[in-house]
CSV table of C-alpha atoms in Angstrom, one decimal:
chain,number,residue,atom,x,y,z
A,181,MET,CA,-4.4,7.3,-23.5
A,182,GLY,CA,-7.4,4.9,-23.3
A,183,VAL,CA,-8.4,2.6,-26.3
A,184,GLU,CA,-11.9,1.0,-26.4
A,185,PHE,CA,-12.0,-2.2,-28.5
A,186,PRO,CA,-15.1,-2.8,-30.6
A,187,PRO,CA,-17.2,-5.8,-29.4
A,188,LEU,CA,-16.2,-9.2,-30.6
A,189,SER,CA,-13.2,-7.8,-32.4
A,190,ASP,CA,-9.8,-9.5,-32.8
A,191,ILE,CA,-7.9,-7.2,-30.3
A,192,GLU,CA,-4.4,-8.0,-31.6
A,193,GLN,CA,-5.4,-7.1,-35.2
A,194,TYR,CA,-7.2,-3.9,-34.0
A,195,ILE,CA,-4.0,-2.9,-32.3
A,196,ASP,CA,-1.9,-3.6,-35.3
A,197,GLU,CA,-4.2,-1.3,-37.2
A,198,ILE,CA,-3.6,1.4,-34.7
A,199,PHE,CA,0.2,0.7,-34.8
A,200,HIS,CA,0.3,1.0,-38.6
A,201,SER,CA,0.8,4.8,-38.5
A,202,PHE,CA,3.6,4.4,-35.8
A,203,ARG,CA,5.6,1.8,-37.8
A,204,THR,CA,7.2,4.4,-40.1
A,205,TYR,CA,10.8,5.4,-40.7
A,206,PHE,CA,10.1,8.8,-39.0
A,207,TRP,CA,9.0,7.0,-35.7
A,208,ILE,CA,11.2,4.0,-35.5
A,209,LYS,CA,14.3,4.7,-37.5
A,210,LYS,CA,14.9,8.4,-37.2
A,211,HIS,CA,13.6,9.1,-33.6
A,212,ARG,CA,13.4,5.7,-32.1
A,213,TRP,CA,10.0,6.4,-30.8
A,214,PHE,CA,7.8,3.4,-29.9
A,215,VAL,CA,4.3,2.8,-28.7
A,216,GLN,CA,2.8,0.1,-26.6
A,217,CYS,CA,-0.7,-1.0,-25.8
A,218,ASP,CA,-1.7,-3.1,-22.7
A,219,TRP,CA,-5.0,-4.8,-22.1
A,220,CYS,CA,-6.6,-7.4,-20.1
A,221,PRO,CA,-8.5,-10.1,-22.1
A,222,MET,CA,-10.5,-11.1,-18.9
A,223,ASP,CA,-12.2,-7.8,-18.5
A,224,ILE,CA,-15.9,-7.8,-19.5
A,225,ASN,CA,-15.5,-4.3,-21.1
A,226,THR,CA,-12.2,-4.7,-22.9
A,227,THR,CA,-10.3,-1.6,-23.0
A,228,GLY,CA,-6.6,-0.9,-23.4
A,229,ILE,CA,-3.9,1.7,-22.5
A,230,LEU,CA,-1.8,3.2,-25.3
A,231,TYR,CA,1.5,4.9,-24.3
A,232,THR,CA,4.9,5.7,-25.7
A,233,LEU,CA,8.2,3.9,-24.8
A,234,PRO,CA,10.1,4.7,-22.6
A,235,TYR,CA,7.2,5.1,-20.3
A,236,ALA,CA,7.1,8.8,-19.1
A,237,PHE,CA,5.1,8.6,-15.9
A,238,ASP,CA,6.1,7.8,-12.4
A,239,THR,CA,3.1,5.6,-11.7
A,240,PHE,CA,2.1,2.3,-13.3
A,241,TYR,CA,-1.0,0.0,-12.8
A,242,CYS,CA,-0.2,-3.6,-13.2
A,243,THR,CA,-3.2,-6.0,-13.8
A,244,ASP,CA,-3.2,-9.8,-13.4
A,245,GLY,CA,-3.5,-11.5,-16.8
A,246,SER,CA,-2.8,-8.4,-18.9
A,247,ARG,CA,-1.2,-8.5,-22.2
A,248,SER,CA,1.0,-6.2,-24.2
A,249,LYS,CA,1.9,-5.4,-27.7
A,250,SER,CA,4.5,-2.9,-28.9
A,251,THR,CA,6.2,-1.4,-32.0
A,252,SER,CA,9.5,-1.8,-30.2
A,253,LEU,CA,11.9,-4.4,-31.7
A,254,ASN,CA,12.7,-5.5,-28.2
A,255,ASP,CA,9.7,-6.5,-26.2
A,256,LEU,CA,11.8,-7.0,-23.1
A,257,ASP,CA,13.4,-3.6,-22.9
A,258,TYR,CA,13.0,-3.2,-19.1
A,259,SER,CA,14.8,0.1,-19.1
A,260,SER,CA,11.7,1.6,-20.7
A,261,TYR,CA,10.0,1.5,-17.2
A,262,TYR,CA,12.8,3.0,-15.2
A,263,GLN,CA,10.9,6.2,-14.7
A,264,VAL,CA,8.3,4.3,-12.6
A,265,GLN,CA,8.5,4.8,-8.9
A,266,THR,CA,5.1,3.9,-7.8
A,267,LEU,CA,3.5,0.6,-8.8
A,268,GLU,CA,0.0,-0.6,-8.0
A,269,HIS,CA,-1.0,-4.2,-8.5
A,270,ILE,CA,-4.6,-4.5,-9.8
A,271,HIS,CA,-6.0,-7.7,-8.4
A,272,ARG,CA,-8.3,-10.0,-10.3
A,273,LYS,CA,-10.2,-12.8,-8.5
A,274,GLN,CA,-8.7,-16.1,-9.8
A,275,ASN,CA,-7.4,-19.6,-9.0
A,276,LEU,CA,-3.8,-18.9,-7.8
A,277,GLY,CA,-2.8,-21.9,-9.7
A,278,GLU,CA,-4.0,-20.6,-12.9
A,279,VAL,CA,-1.5,-20.2,-15.6
A,280,LEU,CA,-1.4,-16.5,-16.6
A,281,PRO,CA,0.6,-15.0,-19.5
A,282,LEU,CA,4.0,-13.7,-18.4
A,283,PHE,CA,4.3,-10.0,-18.0
A,284,SER,CA,6.5,-8.3,-20.7
A,285,PHE,CA,7.8,-5.6,-18.3
A,286,GLN,CA,9.9,-5.3,-15.2
A,287,PHE,CA,10.2,-2.4,-12.6
A,288,LEU,CA,13.7,-1.9,-11.3
A,289,ASN,CA,13.3,1.5,-9.6
A,290,ILE,CA,10.2,1.0,-7.4
A,291,ARG,CA,9.9,3.2,-4.3
A,292,HIS,CA,6.2,2.7,-3.5
A,293,LEU,CA,4.2,-0.6,-4.0
A,294,LYS,CA,0.5,-1.1,-3.5
A,295,VAL,CA,-0.4,-4.9,-3.7
A,296,ILE,CA,-3.3,-7.2,-2.8
A,297,LEU,CA,-2.3,-10.6,-1.4
A,298,PRO,CA,-2.1,-13.4,-2.2
A,299,PHE,CA,-1.2,-12.7,-5.8
A,300,ASN,CA,-0.3,-15.0,-8.7
A,301,ASP,CA,3.4,-16.0,-8.6
A,302,ASN,CA,3.8,-14.4,-12.1
A,303,PHE,CA,3.8,-11.0,-10.3
A,304,TRP,CA,7.3,-11.7,-8.9
A,305,SER,CA,8.8,-11.4,-12.4
A,306,VAL,CA,7.5,-7.7,-12.4
A,307,ILE,CA,9.5,-6.9,-9.3
A,308,PRO,CA,12.9,-8.7,-9.5
A,309,THR,CA,14.4,-6.3,-7.0
A,310,LEU,CA,12.9,-4.1,-4.2
A,311,ASP,CA,16.2,-2.6,-3.0
A,312,ARG,CA,14.8,0.9,-3.3
A,313,LEU,CA,11.4,0.3,-1.9
A,314,ILE,CA,10.5,2.6,0.9
A,315,SER,CA,6.7,2.1,1.3
A,316,LEU,CA,4.5,-0.8,1.0
A,317,ASP,CA,0.6,-0.8,1.0
A,318,ALA,CA,-0.6,-4.4,1.5
A,319,THR,CA,-4.2,-5.6,1.6
A,320,LEU,CA,-4.8,-9.2,2.6
A,321,ASN,CA,-7.9,-11.1,1.6
A,322,ARG,CA,-7.0,-14.1,3.6
A,323,ASP,CA,-4.2,-15.8,5.6
A,324,LEU,CA,-2.6,-17.3,2.6
A,325,GLY,CA,-1.0,-14.0,1.8
A,326,TYR,CA,1.2,-13.9,4.9
A,327,PRO,CA,4.1,-15.9,3.3
A,328,GLN,CA,4.1,-13.5,0.3
A,329,LEU,CA,4.1,-10.5,2.7
A,330,GLN,CA,7.0,-11.7,4.5
A,331,ALA,CA,8.8,-12.5,1.3
A,332,LEU,CA,8.2,-8.9,0.2
A,333,LEU,CA,9.6,-7.5,3.5
A,334,ASP,CA,12.6,-9.8,3.2
A,335,ARG,CA,13.4,-8.3,-0.3
A,336,ALA,CA,13.1,-4.8,0.8
A,337,PRO,CA,16.1,-3.8,3.0
A,338,ARG,CA,15.2,0.0,2.9
A,339,LEU,CA,11.5,-0.3,3.6
A,340,TYR,CA,10.4,2.4,6.0
A,341,SER,CA,6.5,2.3,5.8
A,342,LEU,CA,4.2,-0.6,6.0
A,343,SER,CA,0.4,0.1,5.5
A,344,PHE,CA,-1.3,-3.2,6.3
A,345,CYS,CA,-5.1,-3.7,5.8
A,346,HIS,CA,-6.8,-7.1,6.5
A,347,LEU,CA,-10.3,-7.6,5.0
A,348,ASN,CA,-11.2,-10.4,7.2
A,349,ASN,CA,-10.7,-11.1,11.0
A,350,PHE,CA,-7.1,-10.1,11.9
A,351,SER,CA,-5.1,-13.3,12.1
A,352,MET,CA,-2.6,-13.7,14.9
A,353,ALA,CA,-0.1,-14.8,12.1
A,354,SER,CA,0.2,-11.2,11.2
A,355,PHE,CA,2.0,-10.5,14.6
A,356,ASN,CA,4.9,-12.8,13.4
A,357,ILE,CA,5.9,-10.8,10.3
A,358,SER,CA,9.2,-9.0,10.8
A,359,SER,CA,11.4,-6.4,9.2
A,360,THR,CA,14.5,-4.7,10.7
A,361,SER,CA,14.0,-1.6,8.6
A,362,ILE,CA,10.3,-0.5,9.1
A,363,ARG,CA,9.7,2.5,11.3
A,364,ARG,CA,6.3,3.6,10.2
A,365,LEU,CA,3.3,1.1,10.7
A,366,GLU,CA,-0.4,1.5,9.8
A,367,LEU,CA,-2.7,-1.3,10.8
A,368,PHE,CA,-6.4,-1.4,10.2
A,369,GLN,CA,-9.2,-3.8,9.4
A,370,LYS,CA,-12.0,-3.0,7.0
A,371,PHE,CA,-15.2,-5.0,6.4
A,372,SER,CA,-18.1,-4.4,4.0
A,373,TYR,CA,-20.0,-2.8,7.1
A,374,GLY,CA,-17.2,-0.7,8.4
A,375,LEU,CA,-14.1,-0.6,10.4
A,376,ARG,CA,-13.1,-3.1,13.1
A,377,TYR,CA,-11.1,-2.0,16.1
A,378,PHE,CA,-8.2,-3.9,17.8
A,379,ASN,CA,-9.3,-5.2,21.2
A,380,SER,CA,-7.0,-5.0,24.4
A,381,THR,CA,-5.8,-8.7,23.9
A,382,GLU,CA,-4.8,-8.0,20.3
A,383,CYS,CA,-3.1,-4.7,21.3
A,384,CYS,CA,-1.0,-6.5,24.0
A,385,ILE,CA,0.2,-9.1,21.5
A,386,LEU,CA,0.8,-6.5,18.9
A,387,ALA,CA,2.8,-4.3,21.2
A,388,GLY,CA,4.9,-7.2,22.1
A,389,SER,CA,6.0,-8.0,18.5
A,390,SER,CA,9.4,-6.9,17.0
A,391,LEU,CA,7.7,-5.0,14.2
A,392,VAL,CA,5.9,-2.6,16.6
A,393,PHE,CA,8.6,-2.5,19.2
A,394,GLN,CA,11.0,-0.8,16.8
A,395,CYS,CA,8.3,1.5,15.3
A,396,GLU,CA,8.5,5.3,15.4
A,397,VAL,CA,5.1,6.1,13.9
A,398,LEU,CA,1.9,3.9,14.6
A,399,ILE,CA,-1.4,4.4,13.0
A,400,ILE,CA,-4.1,2.1,14.5
A,401,ASP,CA,-7.8,1.9,15.6
A,402,VAL,CA,-8.3,0.5,19.1
A,403,GLU,CA,-11.4,-0.5,21.1
A,404,SER,CA,-10.0,1.1,24.3
A,405,ARG,CA,-8.1,4.4,24.9
A,406,SER,CA,-6.1,2.6,27.6
A,407,SER,CA,-4.5,0.5,24.8
A,408,VAL,CA,-2.7,3.7,23.8
A,409,LEU,CA,-1.0,3.9,27.1
A,410,ASP,CA,0.2,0.4,26.7
A,411,PHE,CA,1.7,1.2,23.3
A,412,ILE,CA,3.5,4.2,24.7
A,413,ASN,CA,4.9,2.4,27.7
A,414,ILE,CA,6.1,-0.6,25.6
A,415,MET,CA,7.4,1.1,22.5
A,416,PRO,CA,10.8,2.9,23.3
A,417,ASN,CA,11.1,4.7,20.0
A,418,VAL,CA,7.6,5.8,19.3
A,419,ARG,CA,7.3,9.5,18.3
A,420,VAL,CA,3.9,9.8,16.7
A,421,LEU,CA,0.6,7.9,17.4
A,422,VAL,CA,-2.4,8.4,15.2
A,423,ILE,CA,-5.2,6.7,16.7
A,424,ARG,CA,-9.0,6.3,16.6
A,425,CYS,CA,-10.6,5.0,19.8
A,426,ASN,CA,-14.0,3.2,19.8
A,427,ASP,CA,-14.7,4.5,23.3
A,428,ASP,CA,-14.3,8.1,22.2
A,429,LYS,CA,-17.4,9.7,23.8
A,430,SER,CA,-17.2,12.9,21.8
A,431,SER,CA,-20.0,13.3,19.3
A,432,ARG,CA,-18.7,14.1,15.8
A,433,PHE,CA,-21.0,17.2,16.0
A,434,HIS,CA,-19.2,18.4,19.1
A,435,LEU,CA,-15.6,17.8,18.3
A,436,LEU,CA,-14.8,21.5,17.9
A,437,GLU,CA,-15.8,22.2,21.5
A,438,ALA,CA,-13.2,23.6,23.9
A,439,ASN,CA,-13.5,20.7,26.3
A,440,ASP,CA,-12.7,17.5,24.3
A,441,GLU,CA,-13.4,14.6,26.6
A,442,LEU,CA,-10.8,12.2,25.0
A,443,ILE,CA,-8.1,14.7,24.8
A,444,GLU,CA,-8.7,15.8,28.4
A,445,TRP,CA,-8.4,12.2,29.4
A,446,PHE,CA,-5.0,11.8,27.7
A,447,HIS,CA,-3.9,15.0,29.5
A,448,ASP,CA,-4.9,13.5,32.8
A,449,HIS,CA,-3.0,10.1,32.0
A,450,LEU,CA,0.1,11.5,30.2
A,451,LEU,CA,0.9,14.7,32.1
A,452,SER,CA,3.3,13.2,34.6
A,453,LYS,CA,5.0,10.8,32.0
A,454,PHE,CA,6.0,12.5,28.8
A,455,THR,CA,6.5,15.7,26.9
A,456,TYR,CA,3.8,15.6,24.3
A,457,SER,CA,1.4,17.4,22.0
A,458,ILE,CA,-2.1,16.2,21.2
A,459,ILE,CA,-4.7,17.4,18.6
A,460,ARG,CA,-7.7,16.2,16.6
A,461,ASN,CA,-6.7,15.4,13.1
A,462,PRO,CA,-8.1,18.4,11.2
A,463,ASN,CA,-8.7,16.2,8.2
A,464,TYR,CA,-10.3,13.2,10.1
A,465,ASN,CA,-11.9,14.5,13.3
A,466,SER,CA,-12.4,11.0,14.7
A,467,GLN,CA,-8.6,10.5,14.9
A,468,ILE,CA,-6.2,11.8,17.6
A,469,ILE,CA,-2.7,12.7,16.7
A,470,LEU,CA,-0.2,12.3,19.6
A,471,TRP,CA,3.5,13.5,19.5
A,472,ILE,CA,5.7,12.2,22.1
A,473,HIS,CA,9.1,13.4,23.3
A,474,ARG,CA,10.6,11.4,26.1
A,475,GLY,CA,12.1,14.4,27.9
A,476,ARG,CA,10.9,16.6,30.7
A,477,SER,CA,7.2,16.0,31.4
A,478,ARG,CA,4.8,18.6,30.1
A,479,HIS,CA,2.2,19.0,27.5
A,480,LEU,CA,1.9,21.4,24.5
């Protein structure tokens, strides 16, 4: 549950007062029930999270510079977080060389990780192993995050899905990242004024990368619909493409009409090449979903 600390209060003393009722024979000796409070001193409105140990939920939010206090006799009882399978790193603007307090927890059973790069090196202590990681959602603020992204990929032998967002111009360095296990790739760029689409040159370079070559599911926004054909022709294993084309001429007010210009264009250009099925995404009408089967040519 959330804890709101009084203004200008001694936070640790305030937490000790909360803990007083939990430091009893009934809680600690008889049942071995413990509670912990996490808080971030750098937050303007200082609040904390109070929970029992072992941690009972499958999702945890880890904030840079956070501190913890517990009634447990062992502050480094990492087994208390084995239930956590989804970990989200809460990024705080900082000097990467800043000395932050070490985290008092580790997560050994992570399946899904959401992180903003680059992060302070202290965060590595939280994720000593990524052997069970299957999906990674990474947001890059600047190119300095690429070495950390590659390090994450190197530590995750079972990683299946990578969602990769760049908040600035897409750097060509990203085309050099590699992983032998990734089969689902989501690439997009987001700016304060909206999305940016991959141009034809970027798509050609991307299609030639090992990461895309082995991919089975690709989600991407492109300037030109012709880039989609390039991806299909170059990617031997692609099964699903989820795409948004900047040259889509269909008005969002007319997407439910029988004659969808973009879908008709794909019918004209794919009919003789692949068995496929194509629809508008019912949840996001600006997206096209294209299923591909490299068998006898026909469309569904």
